[in-house]
Structure formats: C-alpha cells, structure tokens
Tab-separated table of C-alpha atoms and ligand atoms in Angstrom:
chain	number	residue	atom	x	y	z
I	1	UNK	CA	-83.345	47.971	101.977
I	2	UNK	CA	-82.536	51.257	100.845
I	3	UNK	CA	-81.823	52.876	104.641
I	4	UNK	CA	-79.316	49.913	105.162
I	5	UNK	CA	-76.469	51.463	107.272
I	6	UNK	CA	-72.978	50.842	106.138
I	7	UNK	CA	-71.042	49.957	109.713
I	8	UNK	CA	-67.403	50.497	109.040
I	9	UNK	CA	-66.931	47.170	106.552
I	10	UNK	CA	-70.528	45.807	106.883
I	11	UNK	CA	-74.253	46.955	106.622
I	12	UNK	CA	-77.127	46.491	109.317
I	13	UNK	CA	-80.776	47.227	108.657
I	14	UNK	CA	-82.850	50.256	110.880
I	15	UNK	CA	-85.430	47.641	112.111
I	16	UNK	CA	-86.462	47.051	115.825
I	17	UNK	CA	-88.425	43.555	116.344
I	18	UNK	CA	-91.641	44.526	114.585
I	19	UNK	CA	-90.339	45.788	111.707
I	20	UNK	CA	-88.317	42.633	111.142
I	21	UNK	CA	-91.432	40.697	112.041
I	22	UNK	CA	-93.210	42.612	109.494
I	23	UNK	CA	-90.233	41.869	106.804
I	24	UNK	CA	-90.743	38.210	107.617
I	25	UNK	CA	-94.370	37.820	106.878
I	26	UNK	CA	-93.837	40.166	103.854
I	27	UNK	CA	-90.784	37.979	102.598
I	28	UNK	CA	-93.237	34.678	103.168
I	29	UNK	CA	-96.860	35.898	101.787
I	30	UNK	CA	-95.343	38.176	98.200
I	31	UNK	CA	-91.572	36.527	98.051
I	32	UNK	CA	-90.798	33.980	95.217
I	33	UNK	CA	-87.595	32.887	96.396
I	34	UNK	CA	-85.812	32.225	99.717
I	35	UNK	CA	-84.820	35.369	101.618
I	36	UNK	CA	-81.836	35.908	103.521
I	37	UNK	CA	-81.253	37.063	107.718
I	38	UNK	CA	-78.473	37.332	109.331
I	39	UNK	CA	-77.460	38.639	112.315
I	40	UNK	CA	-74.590	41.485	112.690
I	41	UNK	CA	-72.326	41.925	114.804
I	42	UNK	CA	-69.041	42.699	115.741
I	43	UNK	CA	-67.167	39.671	115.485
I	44	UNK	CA	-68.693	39.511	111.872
I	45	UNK	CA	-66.834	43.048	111.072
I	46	UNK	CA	-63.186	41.145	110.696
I	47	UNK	CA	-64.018	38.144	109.594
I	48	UNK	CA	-66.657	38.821	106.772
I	49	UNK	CA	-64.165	41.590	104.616
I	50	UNK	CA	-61.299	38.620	104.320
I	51	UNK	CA	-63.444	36.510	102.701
I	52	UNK	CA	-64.738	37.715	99.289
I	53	UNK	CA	-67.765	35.116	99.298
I	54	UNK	CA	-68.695	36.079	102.639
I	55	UNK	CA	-68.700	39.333	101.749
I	56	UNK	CA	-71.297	39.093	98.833
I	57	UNK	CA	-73.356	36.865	101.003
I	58	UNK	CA	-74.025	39.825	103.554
I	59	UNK	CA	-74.449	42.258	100.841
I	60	UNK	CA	-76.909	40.711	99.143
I	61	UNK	CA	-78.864	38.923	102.311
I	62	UNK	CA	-82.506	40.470	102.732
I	63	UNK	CA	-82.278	41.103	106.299
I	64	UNK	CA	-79.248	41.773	108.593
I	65	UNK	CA	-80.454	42.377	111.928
I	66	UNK	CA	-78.747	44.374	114.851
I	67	UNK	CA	-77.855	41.413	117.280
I	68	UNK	CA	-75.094	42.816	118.792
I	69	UNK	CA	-75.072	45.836	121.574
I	70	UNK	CA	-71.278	46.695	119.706
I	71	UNK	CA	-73.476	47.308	116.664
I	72	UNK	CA	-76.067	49.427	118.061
I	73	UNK	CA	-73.594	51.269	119.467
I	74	UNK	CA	-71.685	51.757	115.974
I	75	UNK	CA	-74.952	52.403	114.644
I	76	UNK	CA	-74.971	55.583	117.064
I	77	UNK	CA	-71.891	56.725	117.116
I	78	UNK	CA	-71.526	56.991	113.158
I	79	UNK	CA	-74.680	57.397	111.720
I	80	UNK	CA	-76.484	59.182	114.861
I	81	UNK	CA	-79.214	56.783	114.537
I	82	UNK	CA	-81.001	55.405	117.426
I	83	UNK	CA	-81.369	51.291	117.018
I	84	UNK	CA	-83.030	48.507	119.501
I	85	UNK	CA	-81.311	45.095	119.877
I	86	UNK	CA	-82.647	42.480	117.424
I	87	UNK	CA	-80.931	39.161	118.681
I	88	UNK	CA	-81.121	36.535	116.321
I	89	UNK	CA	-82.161	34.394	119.356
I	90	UNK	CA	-85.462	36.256	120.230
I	91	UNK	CA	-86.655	36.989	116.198
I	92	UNK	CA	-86.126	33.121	115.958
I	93	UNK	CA	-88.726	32.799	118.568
I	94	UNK	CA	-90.685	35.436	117.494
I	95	UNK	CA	-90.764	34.265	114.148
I	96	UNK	CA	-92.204	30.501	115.295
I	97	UNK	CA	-94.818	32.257	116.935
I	98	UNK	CA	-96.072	34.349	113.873
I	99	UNK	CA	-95.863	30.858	112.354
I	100	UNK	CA	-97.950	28.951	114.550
I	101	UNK	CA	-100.701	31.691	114.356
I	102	UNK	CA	-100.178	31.583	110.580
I	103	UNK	CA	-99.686	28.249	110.191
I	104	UNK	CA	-96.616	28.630	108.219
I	105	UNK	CA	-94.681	25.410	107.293
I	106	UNK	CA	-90.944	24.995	109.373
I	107	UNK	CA	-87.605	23.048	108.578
I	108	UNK	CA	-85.139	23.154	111.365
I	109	UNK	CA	-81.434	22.043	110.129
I	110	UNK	CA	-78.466	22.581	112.423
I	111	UNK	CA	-77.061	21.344	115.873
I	112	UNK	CA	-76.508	17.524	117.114
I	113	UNK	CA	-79.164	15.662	116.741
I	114	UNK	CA	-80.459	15.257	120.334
I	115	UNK	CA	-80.656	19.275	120.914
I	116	UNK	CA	-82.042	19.469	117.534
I	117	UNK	CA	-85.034	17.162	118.508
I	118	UNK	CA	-85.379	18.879	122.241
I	119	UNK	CA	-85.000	21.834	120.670
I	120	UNK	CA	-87.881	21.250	118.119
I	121	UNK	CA	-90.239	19.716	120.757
I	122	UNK	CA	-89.681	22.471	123.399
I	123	UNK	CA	-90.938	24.835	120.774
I	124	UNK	CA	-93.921	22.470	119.969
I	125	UNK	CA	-94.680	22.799	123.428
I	126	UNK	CA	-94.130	26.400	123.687
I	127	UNK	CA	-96.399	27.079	120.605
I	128	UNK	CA	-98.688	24.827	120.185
I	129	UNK	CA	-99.733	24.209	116.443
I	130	UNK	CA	-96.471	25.172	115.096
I	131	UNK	CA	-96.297	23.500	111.755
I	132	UNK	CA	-92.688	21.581	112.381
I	133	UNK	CA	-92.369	19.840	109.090
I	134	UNK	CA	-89.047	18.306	109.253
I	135	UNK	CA	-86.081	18.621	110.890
I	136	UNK	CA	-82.175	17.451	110.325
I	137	UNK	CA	-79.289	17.775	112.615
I	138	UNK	CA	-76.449	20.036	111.086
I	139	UNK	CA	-73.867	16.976	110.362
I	140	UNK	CA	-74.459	16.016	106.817
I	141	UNK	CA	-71.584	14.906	105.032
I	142	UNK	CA	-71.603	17.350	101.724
I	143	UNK	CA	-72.141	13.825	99.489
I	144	UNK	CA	-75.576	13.647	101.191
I	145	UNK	CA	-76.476	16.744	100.831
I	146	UNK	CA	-78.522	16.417	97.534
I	147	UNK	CA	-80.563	14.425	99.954
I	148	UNK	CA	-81.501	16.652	102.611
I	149	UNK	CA	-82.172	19.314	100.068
I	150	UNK	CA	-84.891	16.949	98.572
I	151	UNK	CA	-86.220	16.591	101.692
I	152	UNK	CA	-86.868	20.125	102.832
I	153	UNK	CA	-88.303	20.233	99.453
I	154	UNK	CA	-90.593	17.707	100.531
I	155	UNK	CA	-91.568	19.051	102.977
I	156	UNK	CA	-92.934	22.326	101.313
I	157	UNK	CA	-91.305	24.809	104.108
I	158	UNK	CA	-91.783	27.961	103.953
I	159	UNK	CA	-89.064	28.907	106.878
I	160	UNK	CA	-85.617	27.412	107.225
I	161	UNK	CA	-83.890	27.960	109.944
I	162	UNK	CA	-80.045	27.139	109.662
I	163	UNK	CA	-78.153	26.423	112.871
I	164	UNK	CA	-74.871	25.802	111.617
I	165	UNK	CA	-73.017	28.568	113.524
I	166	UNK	CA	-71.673	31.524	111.457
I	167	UNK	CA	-70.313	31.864	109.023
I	168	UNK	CA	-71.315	27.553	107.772
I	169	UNK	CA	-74.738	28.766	107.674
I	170	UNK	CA	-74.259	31.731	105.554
I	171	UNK	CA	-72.265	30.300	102.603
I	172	UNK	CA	-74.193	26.708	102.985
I	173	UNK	CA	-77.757	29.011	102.196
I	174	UNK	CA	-75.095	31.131	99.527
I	175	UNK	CA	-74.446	27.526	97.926
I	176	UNK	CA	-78.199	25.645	98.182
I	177	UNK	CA	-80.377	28.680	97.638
I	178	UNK	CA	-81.136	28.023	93.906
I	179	UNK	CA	-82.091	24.657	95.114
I	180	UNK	CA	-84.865	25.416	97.540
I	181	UNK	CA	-88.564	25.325	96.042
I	182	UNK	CA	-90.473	26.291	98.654
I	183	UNK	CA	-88.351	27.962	101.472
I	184	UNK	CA	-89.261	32.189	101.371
I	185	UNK	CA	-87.319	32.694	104.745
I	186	UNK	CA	-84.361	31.362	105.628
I	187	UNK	CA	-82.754	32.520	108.567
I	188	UNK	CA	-79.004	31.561	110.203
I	189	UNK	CA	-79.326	31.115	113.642
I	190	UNK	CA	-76.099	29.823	115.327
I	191	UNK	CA	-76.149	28.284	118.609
I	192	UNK	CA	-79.966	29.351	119.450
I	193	UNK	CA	-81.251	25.818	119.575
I	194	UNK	CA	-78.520	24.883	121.954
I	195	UNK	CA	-79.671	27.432	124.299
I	196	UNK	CA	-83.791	26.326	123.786
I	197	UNK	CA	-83.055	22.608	124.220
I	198	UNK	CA	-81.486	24.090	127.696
I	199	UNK	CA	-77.931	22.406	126.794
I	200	UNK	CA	-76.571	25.992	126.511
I	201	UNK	CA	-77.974	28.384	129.103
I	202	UNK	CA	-78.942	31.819	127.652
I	203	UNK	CA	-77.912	35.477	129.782
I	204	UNK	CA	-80.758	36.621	132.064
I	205	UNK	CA	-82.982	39.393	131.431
I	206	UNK	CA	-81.018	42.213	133.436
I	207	UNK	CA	-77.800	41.350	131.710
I	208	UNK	CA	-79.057	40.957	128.101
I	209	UNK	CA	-80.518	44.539	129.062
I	210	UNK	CA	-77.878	45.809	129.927
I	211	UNK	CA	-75.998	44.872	126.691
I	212	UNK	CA	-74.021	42.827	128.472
I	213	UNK	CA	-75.384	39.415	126.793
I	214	UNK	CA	-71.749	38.684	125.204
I	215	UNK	CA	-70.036	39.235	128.016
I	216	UNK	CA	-72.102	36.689	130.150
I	217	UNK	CA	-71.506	34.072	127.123
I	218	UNK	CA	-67.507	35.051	127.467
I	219	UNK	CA	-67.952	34.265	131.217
I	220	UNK	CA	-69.880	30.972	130.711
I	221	UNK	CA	-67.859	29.672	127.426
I	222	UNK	CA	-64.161	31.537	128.203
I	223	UNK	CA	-62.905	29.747	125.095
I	224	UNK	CA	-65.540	32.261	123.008
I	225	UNK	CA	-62.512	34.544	123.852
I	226	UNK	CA	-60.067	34.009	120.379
I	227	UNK	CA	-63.752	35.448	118.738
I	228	UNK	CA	-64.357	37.952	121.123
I	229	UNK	CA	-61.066	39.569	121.503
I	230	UNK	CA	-62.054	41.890	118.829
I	231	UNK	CA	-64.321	43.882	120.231
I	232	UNK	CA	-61.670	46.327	121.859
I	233	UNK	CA	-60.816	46.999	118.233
I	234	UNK	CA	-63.659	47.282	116.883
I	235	UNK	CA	-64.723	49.874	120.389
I	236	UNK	CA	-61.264	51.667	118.841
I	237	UNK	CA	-61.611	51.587	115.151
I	238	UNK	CA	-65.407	53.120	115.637
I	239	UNK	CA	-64.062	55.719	117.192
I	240	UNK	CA	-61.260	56.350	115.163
I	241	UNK	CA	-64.056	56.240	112.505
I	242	UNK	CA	-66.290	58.966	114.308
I	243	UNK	CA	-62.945	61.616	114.636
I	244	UNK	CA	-62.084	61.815	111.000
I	245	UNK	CA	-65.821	61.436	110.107
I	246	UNK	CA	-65.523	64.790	112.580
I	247	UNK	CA	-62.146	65.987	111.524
I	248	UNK	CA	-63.637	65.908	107.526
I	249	UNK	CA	-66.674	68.099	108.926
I	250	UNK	CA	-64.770	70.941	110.327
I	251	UNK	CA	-62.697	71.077	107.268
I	252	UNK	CA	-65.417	70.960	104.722
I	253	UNK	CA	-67.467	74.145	107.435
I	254	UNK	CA	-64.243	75.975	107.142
I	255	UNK	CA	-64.059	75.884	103.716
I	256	UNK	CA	-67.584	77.034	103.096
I	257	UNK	CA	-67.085	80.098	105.270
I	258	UNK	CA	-63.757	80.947	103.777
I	259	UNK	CA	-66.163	80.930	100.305
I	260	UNK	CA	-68.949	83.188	101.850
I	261	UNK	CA	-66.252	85.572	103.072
I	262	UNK	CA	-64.254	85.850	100.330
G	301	UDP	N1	-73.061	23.030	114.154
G	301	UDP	C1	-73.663	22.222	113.222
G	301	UDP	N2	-72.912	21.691	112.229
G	301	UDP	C2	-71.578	21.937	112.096
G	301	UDP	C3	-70.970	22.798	113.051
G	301	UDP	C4	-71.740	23.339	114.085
G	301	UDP	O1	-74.854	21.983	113.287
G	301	UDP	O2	-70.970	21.426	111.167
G	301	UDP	C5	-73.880	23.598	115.218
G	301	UDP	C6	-73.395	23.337	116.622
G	301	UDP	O3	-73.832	22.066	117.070
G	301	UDP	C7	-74.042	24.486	117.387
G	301	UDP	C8	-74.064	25.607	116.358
G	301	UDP	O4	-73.848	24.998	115.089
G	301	UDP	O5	-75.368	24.141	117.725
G	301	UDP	C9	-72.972	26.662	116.541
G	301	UDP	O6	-73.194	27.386	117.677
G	301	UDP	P1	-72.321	28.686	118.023
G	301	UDP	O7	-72.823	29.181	119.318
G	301	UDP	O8	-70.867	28.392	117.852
G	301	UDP	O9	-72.746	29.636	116.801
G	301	UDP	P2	-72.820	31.212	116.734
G	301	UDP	O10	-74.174	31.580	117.245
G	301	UDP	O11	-71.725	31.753	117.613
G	301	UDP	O12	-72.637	31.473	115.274
C-alpha cells in the first residue's frame, strides 16, 4: 500500500474493517500467491527493529492492521490521521464470515489441540457452511513440518490462519510461504482461538471501546506484564517524536520568512 504510515520503527495501513475486508477478498479472487496480515501494535514497535528478519517480514507483509488503541493513537499524534481499531480478533471473524458466504476454503494451524478443535467447531456453529478444510494444532516438531505443509496443500485452502502467537507466526509464514500452492490469505492471529474456544475470555464491549482491551488482558493474564511494560515508552517516545517533528516545523517557517524578508 502506497498510504502505509511509517509509526516511529514500523508501518500500519489507513484501513478501518471494510477496507481490510475488501483487501481480503481482493487478495483471494486476483492474488497468485499467499498474502500477508499482521496486526500492529505497540509491543511489536521494540521487538520487530532488533530482529533484522522480523523486520523484512513486516515490511513486506500485504496487510498490517491497526490492532492496537497505542497505534491509533500514534497514528494521530504523528501523522494527524484519524484511524478505527482493526483487532486481529474481530477481522478473523469477519473474515470466516465473508468465507462462509463465499464459500472460500479454510486451514486453521495454531493453539493446543483441544482449543484448536472447539475453536474450529464454535465457528462451524457460528457460520454455518464455513468451508473448514483442515485444521492442525500449532505443536509440530520442525522435522514434520514438510508434512503439514503437504497437507494444507491438500486441502486446496485459500485462507490460513496462523495461531502461533507473534512473532512464531510471522517468520514460520516468512519461512513456508514459497511452499503454499493454494493459500492467497494468510493471516497471524495469536491467541484469538483461545479466546473463541472460551478457554481465554475476551474484554467486554465497553472496555474494548474504550481502548482499554489491553489493559483488561494485563488485569486477567498479569504475567502479559514483561510485554506490556512498554507501552509507557512507547506513550513517551511518540511524543518525543511529535515535539521535534514540531520543533523541525518552526525552524523550517522561520527560515522561509527570514527568505521572503530578506
Ligand atoms: N502456540 C502454538 N504453538 C507454539 C506456541 C504457541 O500454537 O509453539 C499458541 C498458543 O497455544 C496460543 C497462541 O499460540 O494459542 C499464543 O497466544 P498469545 O495470546 O500469546 O499470542 P499473541 O496474540 O499475544 O501473539
């Protein structure tokens, strides 16, 4: 995307739910080889510059999505640009129900392997039709791996969705890519089926509107707090950001007057 915003050390894509939606089905119907989504946020800002792969993983995925409330905030504060929340969690949903009205072929890989089969008849039940092809839980040994690849191949997905937790699920789709015949979308997708087999309880409405989504997680899973102790910095370094974005305006405004004067 050529309006991709550039968020202190990583990008995130101008789309609101729709426009993602409308990426998807794009990606799927014209695209000849698996396409990338990721969600952004601000834990992601630290960990993705220290690692050069990582790095070239988000800056060549199709689709990074604003999950985080940090990140629309970013998004505002720099760029002036007005974004809507895209959590990974709700496109995920959003994207099986395009499927099952398009009949578009599904591969679900990640999790244990009970919440990976609650989680994939739950969404059977939710949308009924949906075209669940196969299914793996997220534990295969790297020696079987040629394996599982053959099988989603098998399978003739069109959608993968990898719930390794980030960033596994990034480089694994970095590494297997080339391998995938028939996959157009593949997106990562963390912990969601955790939270639809109902082993992981998801924020309520009024919180996640309220932004407030990650801190309800921190509240429920306090150990979430070694990743989420960054967001004070990133609150800090966004600002920081913002004054000598500022700071670089007045100079370059005084400048140009002191040229019209002189
Ligand atoms: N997981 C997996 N294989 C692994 C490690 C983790 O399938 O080798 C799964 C794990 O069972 C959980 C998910 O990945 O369902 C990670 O969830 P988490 O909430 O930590 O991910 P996040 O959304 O924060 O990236």
């Amino acid at each position: 995307m050529n309006d991709r915003l550039d968020i202190l050390n990583i990008w995130v894509d101008p789309v609101n739910m729709d426009q993602a939606l409308a990426r998807v089905k794009q990606f799927i119907e014209q695209g000849e080889r698996p396409h990338s989504i990721f969600a952004v946020n601000p834990e992601k800002e630290f960990s993705i510059p220290k690692d050069p792969v990582l790095y070239e993983i988000f800056k060549t995925a199709d689709l990074l999505i604003p999950d985080g409330i940090g990140i629309v905030c970013a998004a505002r504060i720099l760029h002036g640009v007005r974004l809507s929340r895209v959590p990974g969690a709700d496109l995920m949903v959003k994207i099986c129900e395009l499927a099952a009205a398009e009949n578009y072929r599904i591969f679900i890989y990640g999790a244990n392997e009970e919440v990976n089969q609650a989680a994939s008849q739950a969404l059977v039940r939710r949308y009924p039709g949906l075209n669940i092809v196969g299914r793996s839980n997220g534990f295969v040994k790297d020696e079987n791996m040629p394996e599982l690849i053959a099988k989603i191949n098998a399978s003739r997905a069109q959608i993968l969705f990898l719930a390794l937790g980030s960033p596994k699920q990034e480089k694994w789709f970095a590494t297997y890519k080339d391998q995938l015949s028939s996959v157009r979308v593949c997106q990562g997708i963390g912990g969601t089926l955790d939270t639809i087999a109902g082993k992981v309880k998801r924020a309520p409405q009024l919180w996640q509107r309220c932004g407030a989504e990650w801190l309800y997680r921190l509240l429920k899973e306090p150990k979430r707090l070694k990743r989420q102790n960054v967001l004070p910095v990133f609150a800090a370094v966004v600002i920081f950001a913002k004054l000598i974005k500022l700071q670089a305006q007045t100079i370059l405004n005084l400048m140009e007057s002191d040229k019209v004067h002189r």
